[in-house]
Amino acid sequence: MIRCHGASFTYGKGEPVLAGVDLEISPGLTLLLGPNGCGKSTLLKLAAGIERPDAGRIEIDGHDLWVDEAAARRGLAYVPEQPDLTPYATVREILDLVCRLRGEPRERGREALERMGLGQLAHRSVRELSMGQRRRAVLAAALVGTPTHVLLDEPLEALDRGAREDLLAWVDRLIGSGATVVVVSHEIEPFAPRADRALSVRNGRCLDAGSLPADPAERLALLDRLARGEE
């Protein structure tokens, strides 16, 4: 369970991006929808502990992200839209670090790289990788261990067909294991049939769309309206 208690956030001295968000996200797949600049990625960063709220707090399974950090972040995996990685470290070194942080043997990192098709590139530095390969390296890091809360920002971007299929299969396994999965994506179609819930981010608030239609066409039409910021 991810909980936001009155969470607010502003970049610099501008207008608040999020204002007093009260929210509970339960296990299953939740889509965060809305037009560009509405605050979706910011909300995901708050839930991941990348940004700290100006007011309010974020809890993961009852643990405050900024008070009880170790417990809150233990099962948390975040895949950002921009795969920012240390440019001069090798892929293997990054995965080794992730394994140490999550208390997993280094072999789990090697297995994750193989699953993402990067086994033969483990010796390369990040700056030698293409953008698609960097995204797969970030996804490999998320695969390490058994995350129970997974936050994905535009996870399909720059992935080839095989990598996309692997990622969607991983999302299915996460959902089947009872994990909480939150996705921000302009590509709604692959996630629409998998979604349990949709949240619309608009005017600094986060609104629950209610029960999603069972009919695939009606469901997709609703999600498309929410993604466009329509009522």
PDB file of C-alpha atoms in Angstrom:
ATOM      1  CA  MET A   1       0.000   0.000   0.000  1.00  0.00           C
ATOM      2  CA  ILE A   2       1.251   3.446  -0.970  1.00  0.00           C
ATOM      3  CA  ARG A   3      -0.288   6.358   0.930  1.00  0.00           C
ATOM      4  CA  CYS A   4       0.002  10.086   0.326  1.00  0.00           C
ATOM      5  CA  HIS A   5      -1.107  12.216   3.263  1.00  0.00           C
ATOM      6  CA  GLY A   6      -1.662  15.831   2.232  1.00  0.00           C
ATOM      7  CA  ALA A   7       1.359  15.722  -0.099  1.00  0.00           C
ATOM      8  CA  SER A   8       2.265  19.005  -1.801  1.00  0.00           C
ATOM      9  CA  PHE A   9       5.194  19.871  -4.038  1.00  0.00           C
ATOM     10  CA  THR A  10       6.458  22.943  -5.890  1.00  0.00           C
ATOM     11  CA  TYR A  11       9.498  23.335  -8.122  1.00  0.00           C
ATOM     12  CA  GLY A  12      11.389  26.436  -7.036  1.00  0.00           C
ATOM     13  CA  LYS A  13       9.103  29.441  -6.530  1.00  0.00           C
ATOM     14  CA  GLY A  14       6.585  28.490  -9.179  1.00  0.00           C
ATOM     15  CA  GLU A  15       3.000  27.372  -8.897  1.00  0.00           C
ATOM     16  CA  PRO A  16       2.392  24.180  -6.884  1.00  0.00           C
ATOM     17  CA  VAL A  17       2.569  21.071  -9.056  1.00  0.00           C
ATOM     18  CA  LEU A  18       0.697  19.017  -6.459  1.00  0.00           C
ATOM     19  CA  ALA A  19      -1.392  20.437  -3.635  1.00  0.00           C
ATOM     20  CA  GLY A  20      -2.599  18.425  -0.655  1.00  0.00           C
ATOM     21  CA  VAL A  21      -2.831  15.042  -2.371  1.00  0.00           C
ATOM     22  CA  ASP A  22      -4.539  12.404  -0.210  1.00  0.00           C
ATOM     23  CA  LEU A  23      -4.304   9.028  -1.853  1.00  0.00           C
ATOM     24  CA  GLU A  24      -4.121   5.289  -1.224  1.00  0.00           C
ATOM     25  CA  ILE A  25      -2.813   2.921  -3.908  1.00  0.00           C
ATOM     26  CA  SER A  26      -3.492  -0.758  -3.275  1.00  0.00           C
ATOM     27  CA  PRO A  27      -1.965  -3.867  -4.908  1.00  0.00           C
ATOM     28  CA  GLY A  28      -2.688  -4.302  -8.607  1.00  0.00           C
ATOM     29  CA  LEU A  29      -1.986  -2.034 -11.563  1.00  0.00           C
ATOM     30  CA  THR A  30      -2.856   1.648 -11.243  1.00  0.00           C
ATOM     31  CA  LEU A  31      -2.527   4.044 -14.177  1.00  0.00           C
ATOM     32  CA  LEU A  32      -1.667   7.711 -13.579  1.00  0.00           C
ATOM     33  CA  LEU A  33      -3.186   9.669 -16.446  1.00  0.00           C
ATOM     34  CA  GLY A  34      -3.268  13.249 -17.626  1.00  0.00           C
ATOM     35  CA  PRO A  35      -1.720  15.608 -20.199  1.00  0.00           C
ATOM     36  CA  ASN A  36       1.931  16.638 -20.218  1.00  0.00           C
ATOM     37  CA  GLY A  37       2.921  18.837 -17.296  1.00  0.00           C
ATOM     38  CA  CYS A  38      -0.009  17.899 -15.063  1.00  0.00           C
ATOM     39  CA  GLY A  39       2.203  16.359 -12.333  1.00  0.00           C
ATOM     40  CA  LYS A  40       2.099  12.623 -13.072  1.00  0.00           C
ATOM     41  CA  SER A  41       5.863  12.115 -13.059  1.00  0.00           C
ATOM     42  CA  THR A  42       6.219  14.391 -10.027  1.00  0.00           C
ATOM     43  CA  LEU A  43       3.727  12.279  -8.100  1.00  0.00           C
ATOM     44  CA  LEU A  44       5.647   9.163  -9.102  1.00  0.00           C
ATOM     45  CA  LYS A  45       8.909  10.759  -7.894  1.00  0.00           C
ATOM     46  CA  LEU A  46       7.316  11.581  -4.548  1.00  0.00           C
ATOM     47  CA  ALA A  47       6.112   7.993  -4.193  1.00  0.00           C
ATOM     48  CA  ALA A  48       9.611   6.758  -5.100  1.00  0.00           C
ATOM     49  CA  GLY A  49      11.330   9.014  -2.591  1.00  0.00           C
ATOM     50  CA  ILE A  50      13.210  10.856  -5.341  1.00  0.00           C
ATOM     51  CA  GLU A  51      11.575  14.167  -4.430  1.00  0.00           C
ATOM     52  CA  ARG A  52      10.596  15.135  -0.906  1.00  0.00           C
ATOM     53  CA  PRO A  53       7.152  16.689  -0.405  1.00  0.00           C
ATOM     54  CA  ASP A  54       7.064  20.313   0.746  1.00  0.00           C
ATOM     55  CA  ALA A  55       4.199  19.340   3.026  1.00  0.00           C
ATOM     56  CA  GLY A  56       2.548  16.087   4.021  1.00  0.00           C
ATOM     57  CA  ARG A  57       4.146  12.671   3.912  1.00  0.00           C
ATOM     58  CA  ILE A  58       4.432   9.514   1.826  1.00  0.00           C
ATOM     59  CA  GLU A  59       4.141   6.064   3.386  1.00  0.00           C
ATOM     60  CA  ILE A  60       4.997   2.647   1.975  1.00  0.00           C
ATOM     61  CA  ASP A  61       3.232  -0.098   3.938  1.00  0.00           C
ATOM     62  CA  GLY A  62       2.970   2.287   6.881  1.00  0.00           C
ATOM     63  CA  HIS A  63       6.629   3.378   6.810  1.00  0.00           C
ATOM     64  CA  ASP A  64       7.363   7.055   6.220  1.00  0.00           C
ATOM     65  CA  LEU A  65       9.708   7.397   3.227  1.00  0.00           C
ATOM     66  CA  TRP A  66      11.695  10.151   4.901  1.00  0.00           C
ATOM     67  CA  VAL A  67      11.678   8.868   8.488  1.00  0.00           C
ATOM     68  CA  ASP A  68      11.877   5.077   8.280  1.00  0.00           C
ATOM     69  CA  GLU A  69      13.715   5.034   4.953  1.00  0.00           C
ATOM     70  CA  ALA A  70      15.270   1.566   5.039  1.00  0.00           C
ATOM     71  CA  ALA A  71      11.982  -0.187   5.745  1.00  0.00           C
ATOM     72  CA  ALA A  72      10.005   1.986   3.320  1.00  0.00           C
ATOM     73  CA  ARG A  73      12.408   1.533   0.406  1.00  0.00           C
ATOM     74  CA  ARG A  74      13.208  -2.166   0.881  1.00  0.00           C
ATOM     75  CA  GLY A  75      10.632  -3.413  -1.616  1.00  0.00           C
ATOM     76  CA  LEU A  76      10.482  -0.278  -3.756  1.00  0.00           C
ATOM     77  CA  ALA A  77      11.590  -0.228  -7.410  1.00  0.00           C
ATOM     78  CA  TYR A  78      11.433   2.883  -9.590  1.00  0.00           C
ATOM     79  CA  VAL A  79      12.053   3.131 -13.335  1.00  0.00           C
ATOM     80  CA  PRO A  80      12.309   6.803 -14.388  1.00  0.00           C
ATOM     81  CA  GLU A  81      11.416   8.186 -17.790  1.00  0.00           C
ATOM     82  CA  GLN A  82      14.995   9.362 -18.327  1.00  0.00           C
ATOM     83  CA  PRO A  83      17.480   6.510 -17.681  1.00  0.00           C
ATOM     84  CA  ASP A  84      20.042   8.638 -15.827  1.00  0.00           C
ATOM     85  CA  LEU A  85      22.930   6.389 -14.834  1.00  0.00           C
ATOM     86  CA  THR A  86      26.531   7.050 -13.857  1.00  0.00           C
ATOM     87  CA  PRO A  87      28.111   7.407 -17.325  1.00  0.00           C
ATOM     88  CA  TYR A  88      31.546   5.936 -16.552  1.00  0.00           C
ATOM     89  CA  ALA A  89      30.450   2.933 -14.483  1.00  0.00           C
ATOM     90  CA  THR A  90      29.987  -0.354 -16.268  1.00  0.00           C
ATOM     91  CA  VAL A  91      26.612  -2.027 -16.438  1.00  0.00           C
ATOM     92  CA  ARG A  92      27.947  -4.861 -14.281  1.00  0.00           C
ATOM     93  CA  GLU A  93      29.166  -2.417 -11.605  1.00  0.00           C
ATOM     94  CA  ILE A  94      25.767  -0.751 -11.424  1.00  0.00           C
ATOM     95  CA  LEU A  95      23.940  -4.061 -11.049  1.00  0.00           C
ATOM     96  CA  ASP A  96      26.452  -5.205  -8.420  1.00  0.00           C
ATOM     97  CA  LEU A  97      25.686  -2.040  -6.433  1.00  0.00           C
ATOM     98  CA  VAL A  98      21.937  -2.634  -6.722  1.00  0.00           C
ATOM     99  CA  CYS A  99      22.414  -6.199  -5.462  1.00  0.00           C
ATOM    100  CA  ARG A 100      24.380  -4.972  -2.435  1.00  0.00           C
ATOM    101  CA  LEU A 101      21.739  -2.364  -1.609  1.00  0.00           C
ATOM    102  CA  ARG A 102      18.947  -4.949  -1.796  1.00  0.00           C
ATOM    103  CA  GLY A 103      20.842  -7.691  -0.014  1.00  0.00           C
ATOM    104  CA  GLU A 104      20.843  -9.983  -3.041  1.00  0.00           C
ATOM    105  CA  PRO A 105      23.750 -12.092  -4.359  1.00  0.00           C
ATOM    106  CA  ARG A 106      25.549 -10.684  -7.393  1.00  0.00           C
ATOM    107  CA  GLU A 107      24.228 -13.577  -9.458  1.00  0.00           C
ATOM    108  CA  ARG A 108      20.747 -11.993  -9.317  1.00  0.00           C
ATOM    109  CA  GLY A 109      22.145  -8.970 -11.151  1.00  0.00           C
ATOM    110  CA  ARG A 110      23.674 -11.126 -13.859  1.00  0.00           C
ATOM    111  CA  GLU A 111      20.389 -12.978 -14.272  1.00  0.00           C
ATOM    112  CA  ALA A 112      18.518  -9.671 -14.611  1.00  0.00           C
ATOM    113  CA  LEU A 113      20.923  -8.491 -17.307  1.00  0.00           C
ATOM    114  CA  GLU A 114      20.436 -11.721 -19.224  1.00  0.00           C
ATOM    115  CA  ARG A 115      16.653 -11.369 -19.006  1.00  0.00           C
ATOM    116  CA  MET A 116      16.912  -7.882 -20.490  1.00  0.00           C
ATOM    117  CA  GLY A 117      19.310  -8.998 -23.219  1.00  0.00           C
ATOM    118  CA  LEU A 118      22.329  -7.153 -21.811  1.00  0.00           C
ATOM    119  CA  GLY A 119      24.446 -10.092 -20.694  1.00  0.00           C
ATOM    120  CA  GLN A 120      26.983  -9.543 -23.456  1.00  0.00           C
ATOM    121  CA  LEU A 121      27.195  -5.803 -22.713  1.00  0.00           C
ATOM    122  CA  ALA A 122      27.824  -6.006 -18.975  1.00  0.00           C
ATOM    123  CA  HIS A 123      31.446  -4.888 -19.384  1.00  0.00           C
ATOM    124  CA  ARG A 124      30.497  -1.689 -21.220  1.00  0.00           C
ATOM    125  CA  SER A 125      30.221   1.709 -19.585  1.00  0.00           C
ATOM    126  CA  VAL A 126      26.831   3.408 -19.621  1.00  0.00           C
ATOM    127  CA  ARG A 127      28.065   6.080 -22.049  1.00  0.00           C
ATOM    128  CA  GLU A 128      28.675   3.324 -24.612  1.00  0.00           C
ATOM    129  CA  LEU A 129      25.055   2.218 -24.575  1.00  0.00           C
ATOM    130  CA  SER A 130      22.219   3.369 -26.785  1.00  0.00           C
ATOM    131  CA  MET A 131      19.183   4.994 -25.160  1.00  0.00           C
ATOM    132  CA  GLY A 132      17.205   1.755 -25.513  1.00  0.00           C
ATOM    133  CA  GLN A 133      20.030  -0.206 -23.887  1.00  0.00           C
ATOM    134  CA  ARG A 134      20.185   2.288 -21.019  1.00  0.00           C
ATOM    135  CA  ARG A 135      16.480   1.855 -20.415  1.00  0.00           C
ATOM    136  CA  ARG A 136      16.931  -1.912 -20.345  1.00  0.00           C
ATOM    137  CA  ALA A 137      19.758  -1.484 -17.820  1.00  0.00           C
ATOM    138  CA  VAL A 138      17.428   0.522 -15.565  1.00  0.00           C
ATOM    139  CA  LEU A 139      14.769  -2.161 -15.957  1.00  0.00           C
ATOM    140  CA  ALA A 140      17.314  -4.857 -15.127  1.00  0.00           C
ATOM    141  CA  ALA A 141      18.061  -3.018 -11.883  1.00  0.00           C
ATOM    142  CA  ALA A 142      14.336  -3.017 -11.071  1.00  0.00           C
ATOM    143  CA  LEU A 143      14.187  -6.789 -11.646  1.00  0.00           C
ATOM    144  CA  VAL A 144      16.696  -7.512  -8.873  1.00  0.00           C
ATOM    145  CA  GLY A 145      15.107  -8.998  -5.778  1.00  0.00           C
ATOM    146  CA  THR A 146      11.369  -9.210  -5.166  1.00  0.00           C
ATOM    147  CA  PRO A 147       9.963  -5.670  -5.308  1.00  0.00           C
ATOM    148  CA  THR A 148       6.504  -5.247  -3.852  1.00  0.00           C
ATOM    149  CA  HIS A 149       5.979  -1.638  -4.986  1.00  0.00           C
ATOM    150  CA  VAL A 150       6.991  -0.863  -8.571  1.00  0.00           C
ATOM    151  CA  LEU A 151       6.753   2.609 -10.125  1.00  0.00           C
ATOM    152  CA  LEU A 152       7.174   2.847 -13.897  1.00  0.00           C
ATOM    153  CA  ASP A 153       7.430   6.135 -15.820  1.00  0.00           C
ATOM    154  CA  GLU A 154       7.005   5.639 -19.594  1.00  0.00           C
ATOM    155  CA  PRO A 155       8.429   2.104 -19.311  1.00  0.00           C
ATOM    156  CA  LEU A 156       7.897   1.178 -22.979  1.00  0.00           C
ATOM    157  CA  GLU A 157       9.747   4.150 -24.434  1.00  0.00           C
ATOM    158  CA  ALA A 158      12.773   3.277 -26.622  1.00  0.00           C
ATOM    159  CA  LEU A 159      12.268  -0.478 -26.150  1.00  0.00           C
ATOM    160  CA  ASP A 160      12.236  -2.848 -29.109  1.00  0.00           C
ATOM    161  CA  ARG A 161       9.438  -5.376 -29.585  1.00  0.00           C
ATOM    162  CA  GLY A 162      11.154  -8.166 -27.658  1.00  0.00           C
ATOM    163  CA  ALA A 163      12.011  -5.950 -24.695  1.00  0.00           C
ATOM    164  CA  ARG A 164       8.445  -4.595 -24.600  1.00  0.00           C
ATOM    165  CA  GLU A 165       7.039  -8.106 -24.457  1.00  0.00           C
ATOM    166  CA  ASP A 166       9.466  -9.010 -21.666  1.00  0.00           C
ATOM    167  CA  LEU A 167       8.490  -5.933 -19.674  1.00  0.00           C
ATOM    168  CA  LEU A 168       4.762  -6.574 -20.025  1.00  0.00           C
ATOM    169  CA  ALA A 169       5.294 -10.215 -18.988  1.00  0.00           C
ATOM    170  CA  TRP A 170       7.183  -8.938 -15.916  1.00  0.00           C
ATOM    171  CA  VAL A 171       4.303  -6.573 -15.093  1.00  0.00           C
ATOM    172  CA  ASP A 172       1.912  -9.533 -15.327  1.00  0.00           C
ATOM    173  CA  ARG A 173       4.093 -11.522 -12.910  1.00  0.00           C
ATOM    174  CA  LEU A 174       4.203  -8.590 -10.497  1.00  0.00           C
ATOM    175  CA  ILE A 175       0.423  -8.242 -10.560  1.00  0.00           C
ATOM    176  CA  GLY A 176       0.056 -11.993 -10.047  1.00  0.00           C
ATOM    177  CA  SER A 177       2.364 -11.864  -7.028  1.00  0.00           C
ATOM    178  CA  GLY A 178       0.232  -9.186  -5.344  1.00  0.00           C
ATOM    179  CA  ALA A 179       2.604  -6.256  -5.954  1.00  0.00           C
ATOM    180  CA  THR A 180       1.509  -2.638  -6.190  1.00  0.00           C
ATOM    181  CA  VAL A 181       2.350  -1.382  -9.693  1.00  0.00           C
ATOM    182  CA  VAL A 182       1.911   2.256 -10.735  1.00  0.00           C
ATOM    183  CA  VAL A 183       2.406   3.212 -14.383  1.00  0.00           C
ATOM    184  CA  VAL A 184       2.671   6.538 -16.183  1.00  0.00           C
ATOM    185  CA  SER A 185       2.502   5.970 -19.930  1.00  0.00           C
ATOM    186  CA  HIS A 186       1.302   7.717 -23.067  1.00  0.00           C
ATOM    187  CA  GLU A 187       0.835   4.227 -24.523  1.00  0.00           C
ATOM    188  CA  ILE A 188      -2.366   3.224 -22.799  1.00  0.00           C
ATOM    189  CA  GLU A 189      -3.339   0.247 -24.956  1.00  0.00           C
ATOM    190  CA  PRO A 190      -0.891  -2.353 -23.542  1.00  0.00           C
ATOM    191  CA  PHE A 191      -1.837  -1.485 -19.960  1.00  0.00           C
ATOM    192  CA  ALA A 192      -5.588  -0.926 -20.342  1.00  0.00           C
ATOM    193  CA  PRO A 193      -6.665  -4.591 -19.971  1.00  0.00           C
ATOM    194  CA  ARG A 194      -4.268  -5.038 -17.041  1.00  0.00           C
ATOM    195  CA  ALA A 195      -5.378  -1.973 -15.054  1.00  0.00           C
ATOM    196  CA  ASP A 196      -7.361  -2.264 -11.840  1.00  0.00           C
ATOM    197  CA  ARG A 197      -7.617   1.478 -11.328  1.00  0.00           C
ATOM    198  CA  ALA A 198      -6.990   4.802 -13.050  1.00  0.00           C
ATOM    199  CA  LEU A 199      -6.143   8.104 -11.399  1.00  0.00           C
ATOM    200  CA  SER A 200      -6.461  11.433 -13.175  1.00  0.00           C
ATOM    201  CA  VAL A 201      -3.900  14.090 -12.226  1.00  0.00           C
ATOM    202  CA  ARG A 202      -5.301  17.564 -12.810  1.00  0.00           C
ATOM    203  CA  ASN A 203      -4.906  21.025 -11.277  1.00  0.00           C
ATOM    204  CA  GLY A 204      -2.610  19.752  -8.554  1.00  0.00           C
ATOM    205  CA  ARG A 205      -5.066  17.078  -7.475  1.00  0.00           C
ATOM    206  CA  CYS A 206      -5.338  13.341  -8.035  1.00  0.00           C
ATOM    207  CA  LEU A 207      -8.833  12.057  -8.763  1.00  0.00           C
ATOM    208  CA  ASP A 208     -10.043   8.458  -8.803  1.00  0.00           C
ATOM    209  CA  ALA A 209     -11.791   7.520 -12.050  1.00  0.00           C
ATOM    210  CA  GLY A 210     -13.945   4.949 -10.257  1.00  0.00           C
ATOM    211  CA  SER A 211     -14.725   1.479 -11.543  1.00  0.00           C
ATOM    212  CA  LEU A 212     -13.250   0.818 -14.971  1.00  0.00           C
ATOM    213  CA  PRO A 213     -15.652  -0.520 -17.618  1.00  0.00           C
ATOM    214  CA  ALA A 214     -15.373  -4.226 -18.349  1.00  0.00           C
ATOM    215  CA  ASP A 215     -15.967  -3.667 -22.059  1.00  0.00           C
ATOM    216  CA  PRO A 216     -12.521  -3.192 -23.688  1.00  0.00           C
ATOM    217  CA  ALA A 217     -13.639  -0.411 -26.043  1.00  0.00           C
ATOM    218  CA  GLU A 218     -15.435   1.533 -23.321  1.00  0.00           C
ATOM    219  CA  ARG A 219     -12.485   1.105 -20.967  1.00  0.00           C
ATOM    220  CA  LEU A 220     -10.000   2.372 -23.545  1.00  0.00           C
ATOM    221  CA  ALA A 221     -12.245   5.319 -24.405  1.00  0.00           C
ATOM    222  CA  LEU A 222     -12.449   6.345 -20.734  1.00  0.00           C
ATOM    223  CA  LEU A 223      -8.706   6.044 -20.226  1.00  0.00           C
ATOM    224  CA  ASP A 224      -8.081   8.055 -23.393  1.00  0.00           C
ATOM    225  CA  ARG A 225     -10.299  10.893 -22.105  1.00  0.00           C
ATOM    226  CA  LEU A 226      -8.478  10.904 -18.781  1.00  0.00           C
ATOM    227  CA  ALA A 227      -5.099  10.952 -20.554  1.00  0.00           C
ATOM    228  CA  ARG A 228      -6.240  14.026 -22.505  1.00  0.00           C
ATOM    229  CA  GLY A 229      -7.341  15.761 -19.292  1.00  0.00           C
ATOM    230  CA  GLU A 230     -11.011  15.668 -20.203  1.00  0.00           C
ATOM    231  CA  GLU A 231     -13.797  15.284 -17.686  1.00  0.00           C
TER     232      GLU A 231
END
